[in-house]
Coordinates of N, CA and C in Angstrom, one line a residue:
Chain A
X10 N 0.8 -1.2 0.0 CA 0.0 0.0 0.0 C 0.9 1.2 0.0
X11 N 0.4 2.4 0.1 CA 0.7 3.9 -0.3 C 1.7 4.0 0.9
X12 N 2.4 4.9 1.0 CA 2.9 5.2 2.4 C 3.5 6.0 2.4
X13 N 3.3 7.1 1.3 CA 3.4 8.5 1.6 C 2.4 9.2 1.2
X14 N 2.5 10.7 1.7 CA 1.4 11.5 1.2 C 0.3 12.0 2.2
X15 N 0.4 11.1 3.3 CA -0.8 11.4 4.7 C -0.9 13.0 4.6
X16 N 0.6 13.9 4.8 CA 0.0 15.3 5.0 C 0.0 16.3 4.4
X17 N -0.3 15.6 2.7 CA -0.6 16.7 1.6 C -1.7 17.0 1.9
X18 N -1.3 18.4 1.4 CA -2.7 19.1 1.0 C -3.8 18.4 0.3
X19 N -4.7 18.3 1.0 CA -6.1 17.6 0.0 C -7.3 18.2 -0.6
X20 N -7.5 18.5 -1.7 CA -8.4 18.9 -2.5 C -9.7 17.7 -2.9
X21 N -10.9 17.9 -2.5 CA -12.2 17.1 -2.5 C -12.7 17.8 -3.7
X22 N -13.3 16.7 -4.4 CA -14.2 17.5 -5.9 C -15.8 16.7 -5.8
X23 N -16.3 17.1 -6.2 CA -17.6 16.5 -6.5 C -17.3 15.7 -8.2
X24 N -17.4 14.7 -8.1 CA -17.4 13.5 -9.7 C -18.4 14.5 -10.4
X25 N -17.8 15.2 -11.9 CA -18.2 16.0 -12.6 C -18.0 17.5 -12.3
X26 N -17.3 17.7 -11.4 CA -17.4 19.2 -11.6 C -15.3 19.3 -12.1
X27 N -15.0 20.6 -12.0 CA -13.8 20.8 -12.6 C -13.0 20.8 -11.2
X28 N -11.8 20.6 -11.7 CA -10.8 20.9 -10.6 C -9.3 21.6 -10.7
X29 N -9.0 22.4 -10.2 CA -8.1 22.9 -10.2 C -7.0 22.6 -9.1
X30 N -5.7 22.3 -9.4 CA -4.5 21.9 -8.4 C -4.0 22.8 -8.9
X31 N -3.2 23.4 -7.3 CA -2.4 24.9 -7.8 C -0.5 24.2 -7.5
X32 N 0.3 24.9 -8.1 CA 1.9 24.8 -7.8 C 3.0 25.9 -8.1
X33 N 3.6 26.1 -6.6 CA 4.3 27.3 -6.6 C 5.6 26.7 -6.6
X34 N 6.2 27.5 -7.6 CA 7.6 26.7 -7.8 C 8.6 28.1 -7.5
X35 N 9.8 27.3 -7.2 CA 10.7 28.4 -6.7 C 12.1 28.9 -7.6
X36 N 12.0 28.2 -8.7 CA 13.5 28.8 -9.2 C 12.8 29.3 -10.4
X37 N 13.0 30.7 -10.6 CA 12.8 31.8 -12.0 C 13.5 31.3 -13.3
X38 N 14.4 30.7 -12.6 CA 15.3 30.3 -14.4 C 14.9 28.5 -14.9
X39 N 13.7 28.2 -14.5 CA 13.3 26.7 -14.7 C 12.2 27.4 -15.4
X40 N 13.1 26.1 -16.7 CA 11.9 26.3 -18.4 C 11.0 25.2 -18.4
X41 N 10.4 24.5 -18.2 CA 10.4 23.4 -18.2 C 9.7 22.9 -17.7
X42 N 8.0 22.4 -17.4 CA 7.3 22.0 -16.0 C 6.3 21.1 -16.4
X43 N 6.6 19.7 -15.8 CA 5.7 18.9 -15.8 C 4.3 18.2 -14.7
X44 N 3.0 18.3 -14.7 CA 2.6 17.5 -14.0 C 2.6 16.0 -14.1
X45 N 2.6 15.3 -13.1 CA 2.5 14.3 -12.6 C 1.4 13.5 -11.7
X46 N 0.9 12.5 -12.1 CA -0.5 11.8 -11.5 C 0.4 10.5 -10.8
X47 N -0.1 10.5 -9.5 CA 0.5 9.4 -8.7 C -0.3 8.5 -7.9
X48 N -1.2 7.2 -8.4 CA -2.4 6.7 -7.9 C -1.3 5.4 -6.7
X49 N -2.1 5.0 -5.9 CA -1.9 4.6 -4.6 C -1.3 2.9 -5.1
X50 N 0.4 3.0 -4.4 CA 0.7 1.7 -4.4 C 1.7 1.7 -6.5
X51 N 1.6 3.1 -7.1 CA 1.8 3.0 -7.7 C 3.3 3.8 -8.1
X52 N 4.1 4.0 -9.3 CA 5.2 5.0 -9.3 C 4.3 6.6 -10.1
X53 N 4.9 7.7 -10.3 CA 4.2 9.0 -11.0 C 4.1 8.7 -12.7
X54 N 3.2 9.3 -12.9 CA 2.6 8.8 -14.3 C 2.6 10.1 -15.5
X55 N 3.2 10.4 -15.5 CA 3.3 11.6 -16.5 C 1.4 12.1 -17.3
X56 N 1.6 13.1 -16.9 CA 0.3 13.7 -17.6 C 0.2 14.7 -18.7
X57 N 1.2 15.8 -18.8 CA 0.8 17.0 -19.2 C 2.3 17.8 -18.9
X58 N 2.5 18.2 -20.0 CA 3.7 19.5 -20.3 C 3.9 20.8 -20.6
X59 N 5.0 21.9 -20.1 CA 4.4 22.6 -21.0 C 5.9 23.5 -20.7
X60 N 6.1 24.0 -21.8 CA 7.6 24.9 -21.5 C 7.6 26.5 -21.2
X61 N 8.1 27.4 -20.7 CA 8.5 28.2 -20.4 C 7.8 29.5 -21.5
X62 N 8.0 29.0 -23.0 CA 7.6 30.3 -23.9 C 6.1 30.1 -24.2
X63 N 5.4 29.0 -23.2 CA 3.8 29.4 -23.6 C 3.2 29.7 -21.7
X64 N 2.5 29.8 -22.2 CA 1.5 29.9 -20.9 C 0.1 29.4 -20.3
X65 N -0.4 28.3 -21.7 CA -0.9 27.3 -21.6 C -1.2 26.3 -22.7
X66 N -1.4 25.2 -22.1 CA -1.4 23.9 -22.8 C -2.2 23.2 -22.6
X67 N -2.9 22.7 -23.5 CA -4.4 21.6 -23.3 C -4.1 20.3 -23.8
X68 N -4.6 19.4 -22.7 CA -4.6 17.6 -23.2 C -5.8 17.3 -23.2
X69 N -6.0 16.1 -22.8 CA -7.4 15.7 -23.4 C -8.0 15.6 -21.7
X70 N -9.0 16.5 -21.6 CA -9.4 16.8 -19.9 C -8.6 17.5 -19.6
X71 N -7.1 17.8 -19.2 CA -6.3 18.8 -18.4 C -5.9 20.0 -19.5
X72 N -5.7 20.6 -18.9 CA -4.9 22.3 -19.2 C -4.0 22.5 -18.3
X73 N -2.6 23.0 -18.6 CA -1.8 23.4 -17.7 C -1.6 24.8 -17.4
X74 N -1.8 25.7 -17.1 CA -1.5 26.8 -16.8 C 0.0 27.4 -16.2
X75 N 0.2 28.2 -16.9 CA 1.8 28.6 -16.1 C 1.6 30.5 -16.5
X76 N 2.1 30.9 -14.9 CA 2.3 32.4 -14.9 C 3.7 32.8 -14.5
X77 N 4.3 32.6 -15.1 CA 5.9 33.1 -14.8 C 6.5 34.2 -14.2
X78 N 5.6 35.4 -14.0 CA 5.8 36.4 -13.3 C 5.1 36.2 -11.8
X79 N 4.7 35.2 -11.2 CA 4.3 35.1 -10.1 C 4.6 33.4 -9.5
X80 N 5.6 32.9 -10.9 CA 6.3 31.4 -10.7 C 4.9 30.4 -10.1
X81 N 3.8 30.4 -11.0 CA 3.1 29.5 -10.6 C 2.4 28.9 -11.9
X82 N 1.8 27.5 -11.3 CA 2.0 26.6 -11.9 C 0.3 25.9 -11.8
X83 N -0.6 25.8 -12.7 CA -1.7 25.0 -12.4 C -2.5 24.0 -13.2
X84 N -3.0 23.3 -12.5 CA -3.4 22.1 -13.7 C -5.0 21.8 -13.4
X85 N -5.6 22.1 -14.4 CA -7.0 21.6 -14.6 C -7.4 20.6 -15.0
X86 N -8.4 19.9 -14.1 CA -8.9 18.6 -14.7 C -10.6 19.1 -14.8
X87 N -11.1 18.8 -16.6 CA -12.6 18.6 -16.5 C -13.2 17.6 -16.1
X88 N -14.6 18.0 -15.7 CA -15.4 17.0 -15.7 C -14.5 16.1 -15.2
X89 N -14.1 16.2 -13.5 CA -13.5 15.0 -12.6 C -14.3 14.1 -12.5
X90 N -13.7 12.8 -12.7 CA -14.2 11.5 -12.1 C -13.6 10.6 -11.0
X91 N -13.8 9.4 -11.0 CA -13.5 8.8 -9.8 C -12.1 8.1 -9.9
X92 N -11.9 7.6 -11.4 CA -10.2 7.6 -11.5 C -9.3 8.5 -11.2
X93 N -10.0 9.5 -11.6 CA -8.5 11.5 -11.2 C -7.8 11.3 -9.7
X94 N -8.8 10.4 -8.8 CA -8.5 10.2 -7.1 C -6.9 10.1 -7.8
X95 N -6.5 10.7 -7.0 CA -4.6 10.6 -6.6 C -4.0 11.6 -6.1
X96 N -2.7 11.8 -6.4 CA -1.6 12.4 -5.7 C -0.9 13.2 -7.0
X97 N -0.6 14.5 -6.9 CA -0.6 15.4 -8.1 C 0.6 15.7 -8.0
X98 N 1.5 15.9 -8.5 CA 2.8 16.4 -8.1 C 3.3 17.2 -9.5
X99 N 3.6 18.6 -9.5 CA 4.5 19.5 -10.1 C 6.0 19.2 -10.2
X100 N 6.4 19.1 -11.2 CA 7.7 19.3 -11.0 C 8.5 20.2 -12.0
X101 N 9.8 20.9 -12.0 CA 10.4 21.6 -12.7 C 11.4 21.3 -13.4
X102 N 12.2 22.1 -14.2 CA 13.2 22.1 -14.6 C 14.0 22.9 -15.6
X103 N 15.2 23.1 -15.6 CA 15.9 24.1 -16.7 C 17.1 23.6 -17.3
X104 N 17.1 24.3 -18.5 CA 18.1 23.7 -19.5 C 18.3 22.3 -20.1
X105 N 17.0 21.9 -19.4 CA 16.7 20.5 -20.7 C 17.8 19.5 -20.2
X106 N 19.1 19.5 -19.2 CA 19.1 18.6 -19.0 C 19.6 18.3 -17.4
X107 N 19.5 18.7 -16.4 CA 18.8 18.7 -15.3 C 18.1 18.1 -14.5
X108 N 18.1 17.0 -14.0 CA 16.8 16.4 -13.1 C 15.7 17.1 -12.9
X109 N 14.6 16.7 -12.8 CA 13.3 17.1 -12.4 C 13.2 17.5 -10.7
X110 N 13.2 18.6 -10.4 CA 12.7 18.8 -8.9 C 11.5 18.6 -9.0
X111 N 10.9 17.9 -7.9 CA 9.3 17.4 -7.7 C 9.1 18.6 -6.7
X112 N 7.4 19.0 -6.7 CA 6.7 19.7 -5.4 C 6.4 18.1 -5.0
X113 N 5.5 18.7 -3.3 CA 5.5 18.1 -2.1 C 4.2 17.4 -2.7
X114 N 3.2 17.8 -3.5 CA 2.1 17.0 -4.5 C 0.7 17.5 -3.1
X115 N -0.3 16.9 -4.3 CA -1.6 17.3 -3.5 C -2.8 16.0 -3.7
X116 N -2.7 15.8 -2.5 CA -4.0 14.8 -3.0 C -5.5 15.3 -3.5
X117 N -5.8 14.4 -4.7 CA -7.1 15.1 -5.0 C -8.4 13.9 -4.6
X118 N -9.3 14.1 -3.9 CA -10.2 12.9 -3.7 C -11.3 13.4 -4.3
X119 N -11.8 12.2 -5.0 CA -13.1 12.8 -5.9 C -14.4 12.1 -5.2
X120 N -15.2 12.9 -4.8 CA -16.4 12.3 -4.2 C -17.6 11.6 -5.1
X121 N -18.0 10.9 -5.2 CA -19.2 10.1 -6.0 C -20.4 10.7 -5.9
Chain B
X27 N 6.4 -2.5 -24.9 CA 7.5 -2.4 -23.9 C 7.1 -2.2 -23.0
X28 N 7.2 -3.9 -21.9 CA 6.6 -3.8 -20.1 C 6.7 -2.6 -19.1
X29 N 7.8 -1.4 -19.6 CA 8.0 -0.2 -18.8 C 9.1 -0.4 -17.6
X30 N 8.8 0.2 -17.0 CA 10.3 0.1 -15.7 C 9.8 -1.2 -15.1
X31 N 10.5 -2.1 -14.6 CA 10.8 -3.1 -14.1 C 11.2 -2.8 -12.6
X32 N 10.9 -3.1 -11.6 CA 11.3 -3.2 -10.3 C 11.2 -4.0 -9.6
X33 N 12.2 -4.5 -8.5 CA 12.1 -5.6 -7.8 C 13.1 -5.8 -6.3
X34 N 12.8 -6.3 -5.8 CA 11.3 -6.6 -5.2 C 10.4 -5.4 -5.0
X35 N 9.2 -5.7 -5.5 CA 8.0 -4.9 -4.6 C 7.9 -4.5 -3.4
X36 N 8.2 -5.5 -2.4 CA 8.1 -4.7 -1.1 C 9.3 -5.6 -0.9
X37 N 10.3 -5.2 0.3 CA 11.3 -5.7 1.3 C 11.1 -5.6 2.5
X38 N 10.9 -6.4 3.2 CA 11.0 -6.3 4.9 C 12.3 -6.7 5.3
X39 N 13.3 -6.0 6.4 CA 14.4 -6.4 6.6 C 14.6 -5.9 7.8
X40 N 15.4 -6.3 8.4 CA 16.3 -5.8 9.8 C 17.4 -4.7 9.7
X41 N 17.3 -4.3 10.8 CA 18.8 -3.0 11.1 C 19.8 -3.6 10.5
X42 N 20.6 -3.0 10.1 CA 22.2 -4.0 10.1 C 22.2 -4.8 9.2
X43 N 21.1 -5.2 7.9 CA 21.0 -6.3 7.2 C 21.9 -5.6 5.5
X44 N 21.7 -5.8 4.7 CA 22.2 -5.6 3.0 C 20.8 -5.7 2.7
X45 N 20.5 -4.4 1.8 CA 19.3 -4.4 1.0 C 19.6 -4.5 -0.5
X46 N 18.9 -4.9 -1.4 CA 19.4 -4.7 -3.1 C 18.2 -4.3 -3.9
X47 N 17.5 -3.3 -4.3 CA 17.1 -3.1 -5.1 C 17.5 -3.2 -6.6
X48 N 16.2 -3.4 -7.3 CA 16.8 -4.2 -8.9 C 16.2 -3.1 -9.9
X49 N 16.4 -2.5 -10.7 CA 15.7 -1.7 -11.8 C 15.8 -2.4 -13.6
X50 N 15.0 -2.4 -14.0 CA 15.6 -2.6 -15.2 C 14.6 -1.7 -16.6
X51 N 15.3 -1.0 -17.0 CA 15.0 0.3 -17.3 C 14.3 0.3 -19.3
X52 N 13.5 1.2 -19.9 CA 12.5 1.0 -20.6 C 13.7 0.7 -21.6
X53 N 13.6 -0.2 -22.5 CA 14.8 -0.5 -23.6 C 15.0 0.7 -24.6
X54 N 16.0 1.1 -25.0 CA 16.8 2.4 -25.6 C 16.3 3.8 -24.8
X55 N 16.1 3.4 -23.2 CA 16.6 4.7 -22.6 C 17.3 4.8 -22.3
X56 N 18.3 6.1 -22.0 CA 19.7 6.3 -21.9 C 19.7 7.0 -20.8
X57 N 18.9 7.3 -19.8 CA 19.1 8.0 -18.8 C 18.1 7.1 -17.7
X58 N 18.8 7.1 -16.2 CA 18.2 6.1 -15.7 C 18.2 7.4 -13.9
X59 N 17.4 6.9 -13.5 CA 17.2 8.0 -12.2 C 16.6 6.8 -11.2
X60 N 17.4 7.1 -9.7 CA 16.9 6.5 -8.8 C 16.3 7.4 -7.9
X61 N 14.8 7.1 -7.0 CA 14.7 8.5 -6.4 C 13.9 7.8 -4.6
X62 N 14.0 8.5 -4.2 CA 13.5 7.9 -2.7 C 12.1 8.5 -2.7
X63 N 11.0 8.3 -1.9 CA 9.7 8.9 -1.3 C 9.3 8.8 -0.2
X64 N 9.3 9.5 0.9 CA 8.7 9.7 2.0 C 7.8 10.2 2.0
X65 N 7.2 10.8 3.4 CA 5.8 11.7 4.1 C 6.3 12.8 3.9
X66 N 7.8 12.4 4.5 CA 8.2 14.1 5.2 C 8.9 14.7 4.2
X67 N 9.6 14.2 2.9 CA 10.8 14.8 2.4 C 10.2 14.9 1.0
X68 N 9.1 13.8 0.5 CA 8.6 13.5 -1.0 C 9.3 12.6 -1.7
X69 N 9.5 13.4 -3.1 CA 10.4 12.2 -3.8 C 11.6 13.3 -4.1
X70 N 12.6 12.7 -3.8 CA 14.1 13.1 -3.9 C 14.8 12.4 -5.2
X71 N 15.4 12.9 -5.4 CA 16.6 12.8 -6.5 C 17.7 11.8 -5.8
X72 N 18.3 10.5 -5.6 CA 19.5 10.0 -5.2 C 20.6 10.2 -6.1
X73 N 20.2 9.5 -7.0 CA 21.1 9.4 -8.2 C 20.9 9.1 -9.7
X74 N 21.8 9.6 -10.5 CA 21.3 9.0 -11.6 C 22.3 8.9 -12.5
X75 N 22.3 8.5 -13.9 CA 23.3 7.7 -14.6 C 22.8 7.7 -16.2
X76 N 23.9 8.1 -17.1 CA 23.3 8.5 -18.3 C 24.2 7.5 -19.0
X77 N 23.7 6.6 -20.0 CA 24.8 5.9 -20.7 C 25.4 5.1 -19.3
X78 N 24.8 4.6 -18.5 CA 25.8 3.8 -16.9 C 26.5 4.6 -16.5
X79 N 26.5 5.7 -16.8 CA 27.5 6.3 -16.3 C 27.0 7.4 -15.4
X80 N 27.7 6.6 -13.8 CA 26.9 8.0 -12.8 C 27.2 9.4 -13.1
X81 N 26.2 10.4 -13.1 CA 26.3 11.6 -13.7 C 26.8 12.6 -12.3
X82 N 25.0 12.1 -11.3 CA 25.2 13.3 -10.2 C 24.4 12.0 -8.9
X83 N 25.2 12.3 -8.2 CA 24.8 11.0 -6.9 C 25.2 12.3 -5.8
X84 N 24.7 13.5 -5.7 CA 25.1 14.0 -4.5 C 23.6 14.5 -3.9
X85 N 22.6 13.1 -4.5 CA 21.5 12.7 -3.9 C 21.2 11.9 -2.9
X86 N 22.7 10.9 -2.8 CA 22.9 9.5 -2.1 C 23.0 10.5 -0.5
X87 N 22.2 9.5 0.2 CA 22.6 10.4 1.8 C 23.5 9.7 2.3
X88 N 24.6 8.8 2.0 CA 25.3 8.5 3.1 C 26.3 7.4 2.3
X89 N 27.5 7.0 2.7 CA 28.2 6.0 1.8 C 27.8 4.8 2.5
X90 N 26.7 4.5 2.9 CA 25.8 3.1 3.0 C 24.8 3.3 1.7
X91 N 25.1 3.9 1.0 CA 24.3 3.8 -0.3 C 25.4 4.2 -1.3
X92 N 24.8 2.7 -2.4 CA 25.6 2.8 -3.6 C 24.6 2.6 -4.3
X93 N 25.0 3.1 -5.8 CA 24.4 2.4 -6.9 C 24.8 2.3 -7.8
X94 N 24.9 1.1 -9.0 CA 25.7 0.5 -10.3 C 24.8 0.3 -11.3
X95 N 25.2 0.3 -12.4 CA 24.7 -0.1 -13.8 C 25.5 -0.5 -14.5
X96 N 25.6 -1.5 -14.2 CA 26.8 -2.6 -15.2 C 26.6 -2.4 -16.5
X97 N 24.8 -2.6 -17.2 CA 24.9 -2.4 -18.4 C 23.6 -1.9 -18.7
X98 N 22.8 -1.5 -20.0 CA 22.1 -0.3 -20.4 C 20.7 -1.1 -19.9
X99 N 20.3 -2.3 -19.7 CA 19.6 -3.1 -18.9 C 18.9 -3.1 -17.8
X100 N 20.2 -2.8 -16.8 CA 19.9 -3.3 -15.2 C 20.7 -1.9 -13.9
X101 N 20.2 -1.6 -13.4 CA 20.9 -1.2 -12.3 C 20.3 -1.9 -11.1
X102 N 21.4 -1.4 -9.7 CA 21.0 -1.7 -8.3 C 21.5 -0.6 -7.9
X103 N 20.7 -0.8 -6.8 CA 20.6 0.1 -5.5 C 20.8 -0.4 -4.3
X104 N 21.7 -0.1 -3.6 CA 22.6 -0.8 -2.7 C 22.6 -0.4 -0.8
X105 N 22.0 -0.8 0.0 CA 22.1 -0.3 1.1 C 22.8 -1.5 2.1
X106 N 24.3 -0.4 2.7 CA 24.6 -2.0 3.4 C 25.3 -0.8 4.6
X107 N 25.2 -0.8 5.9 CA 24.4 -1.4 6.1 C 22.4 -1.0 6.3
X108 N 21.8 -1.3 6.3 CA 20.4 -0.6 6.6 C 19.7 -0.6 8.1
X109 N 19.4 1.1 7.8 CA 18.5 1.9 9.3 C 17.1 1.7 9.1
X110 N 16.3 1.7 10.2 CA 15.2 2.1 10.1 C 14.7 3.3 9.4
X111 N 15.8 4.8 9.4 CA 15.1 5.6 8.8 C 15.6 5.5 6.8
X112 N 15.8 4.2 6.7 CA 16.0 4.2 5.5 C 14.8 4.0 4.9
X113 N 13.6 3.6 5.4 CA 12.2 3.1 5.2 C 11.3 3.9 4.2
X114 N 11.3 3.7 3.0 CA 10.7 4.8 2.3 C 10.1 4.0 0.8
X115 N 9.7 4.5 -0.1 CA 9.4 4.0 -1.3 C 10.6 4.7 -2.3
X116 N 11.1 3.2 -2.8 CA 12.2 3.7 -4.0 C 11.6 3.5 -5.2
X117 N 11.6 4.5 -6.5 CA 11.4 4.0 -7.7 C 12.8 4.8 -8.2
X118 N 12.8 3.7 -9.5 CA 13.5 3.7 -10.2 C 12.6 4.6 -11.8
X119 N 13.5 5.1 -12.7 CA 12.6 5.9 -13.7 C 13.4 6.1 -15.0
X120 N 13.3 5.9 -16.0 CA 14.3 6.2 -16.6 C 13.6 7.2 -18.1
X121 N 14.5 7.2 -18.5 CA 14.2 8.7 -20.2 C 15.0 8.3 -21.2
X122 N 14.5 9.4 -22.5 CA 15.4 9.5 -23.6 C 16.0 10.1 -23.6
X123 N 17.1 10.6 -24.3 CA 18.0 11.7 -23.5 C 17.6 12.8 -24.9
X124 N 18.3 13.4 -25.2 CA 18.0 14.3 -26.0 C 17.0 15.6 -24.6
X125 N 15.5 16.5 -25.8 CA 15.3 17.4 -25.1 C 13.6 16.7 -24.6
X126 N 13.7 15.3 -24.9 CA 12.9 14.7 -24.0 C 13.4 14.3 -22.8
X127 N 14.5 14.4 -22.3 CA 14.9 13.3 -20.9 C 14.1 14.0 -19.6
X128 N 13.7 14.8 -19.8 CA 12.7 15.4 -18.1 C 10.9 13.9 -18.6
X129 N 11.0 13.3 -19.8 CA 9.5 12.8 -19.2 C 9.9 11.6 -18.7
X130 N 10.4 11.4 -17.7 CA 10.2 10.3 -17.2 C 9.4 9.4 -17.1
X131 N 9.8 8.2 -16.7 CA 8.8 6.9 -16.9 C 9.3 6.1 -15.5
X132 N 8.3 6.0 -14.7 CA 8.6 5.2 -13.7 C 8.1 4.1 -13.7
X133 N 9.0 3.1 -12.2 CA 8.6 1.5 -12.0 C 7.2 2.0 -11.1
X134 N 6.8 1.1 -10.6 CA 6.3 0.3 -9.7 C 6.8 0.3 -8.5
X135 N 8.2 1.1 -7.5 CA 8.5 1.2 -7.0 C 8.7 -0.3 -6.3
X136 N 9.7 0.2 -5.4 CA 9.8 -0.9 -3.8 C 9.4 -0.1 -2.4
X137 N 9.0 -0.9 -1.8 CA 8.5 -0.2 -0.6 C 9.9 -1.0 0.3
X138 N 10.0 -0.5 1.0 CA 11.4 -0.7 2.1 C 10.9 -0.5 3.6
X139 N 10.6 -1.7 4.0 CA 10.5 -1.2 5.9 C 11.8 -2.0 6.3
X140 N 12.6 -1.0 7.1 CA 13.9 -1.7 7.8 C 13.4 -1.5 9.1
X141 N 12.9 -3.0 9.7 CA 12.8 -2.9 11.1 C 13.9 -2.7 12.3

């Protein structure tokens, strides 16, 4: 089973409505920002990309949002359902070749 | 392609024992990342290795942690001897290098309780 994550932040949605996960990231010179989906007992599952010279990006259900003058970072899911339940995690990066710093992640629980 | 490979799934072991984690990484990826997860800390960066070759390991907390990659196949991750506060979920993750290497692909981790 899971065995991290107890004291994220937790975001509750109602199944069908939208959801929004927010991410504050700290270094100004990181091009580069990926969300991450992390379901229970499992490893992070890549979702959604988006680089530095846009400021948003749509997949199929998510948008990513990025404000670079206030280094934040957000990811929309439509129309949540009962699979979205997980663990959200932001991560960064610059100059393309650099490890990914992860945020601390957010659990999202979707209510039925 | 099965995706990251990890093994064992869970380890239970004692203080003072040798642990080995096993990775075996997505075939023609060139970049391979080992990373730790806790409550308190998330997921960390230990080490990682491009072409086997360690790049930046000044993720490793302690020289009771090693890690190798003999060949473009397999690494391990090495704890000898093992604490309790080593106890955490390891995955392994690996990429293509070029200006895709940030999308990682992860295992299935191992879960680690060192009693």
């Amino acid at each position: 089973g899971e065995s991290v994550g107890l004291h994220l932040p937790t975001l509750s949605v109602q199944e069908g409505d939208n959801s929004i996960i927010n991410c504050a990231y700290s270094n100004s010179a990181s091009d580069y920002f990926i969300w991450y989906k992390q379901e229970s007992g499992k490893g992070p599952q890549f979702i959604i990309d988006i680089r530095s010279n846009m400021d948003k990006r749509q997949g199929q259900r998510v948008t990513v949002l990025l404000n670079k003058t206030v280094k934040h970072l957000s990811l929309q899911i439509a129309a949540t359902q009962p699979g979205d339940s997980a663990v959200y995690f932001c991560a960064e990066t610059y100059s393309g070749n650099t490890p990914l710093v992860f945020g601390k992640g957010t659990r999202l629980s979707v209510i039925a | 392609d099965a995706g990251v490979i990890q093994s064992p799934r869970h380890e239970v072991t004692e203080m003072g024992q040798e642990v080995t984690l096993r990775c075996k990484p997505i075939s023609g990826h060139d970049y391979l990342f080992w990373y730790r997860q806790t409550m308190m800390r998330g997921l960390e960066l230990l080490i990682y290795f491009n072409n086997n070759v360690p790049i930046d390991d000044s993720g490793m907390p302690e020289d009771r942690f090693s890690a190798k990659m003999p060949n473009a196949s397999f690494s391990t991750l090495k704890i000898q001897p093992s604490e309790p506060r080593d106890s955490a979920v390891y995955f392994c993750a690996s990429s293509l290098g070029g200006a895709t290497n940030e999308k990682l692909f992860f295992g299935s981790g191992t879960q680690l309780s060192v009693l």
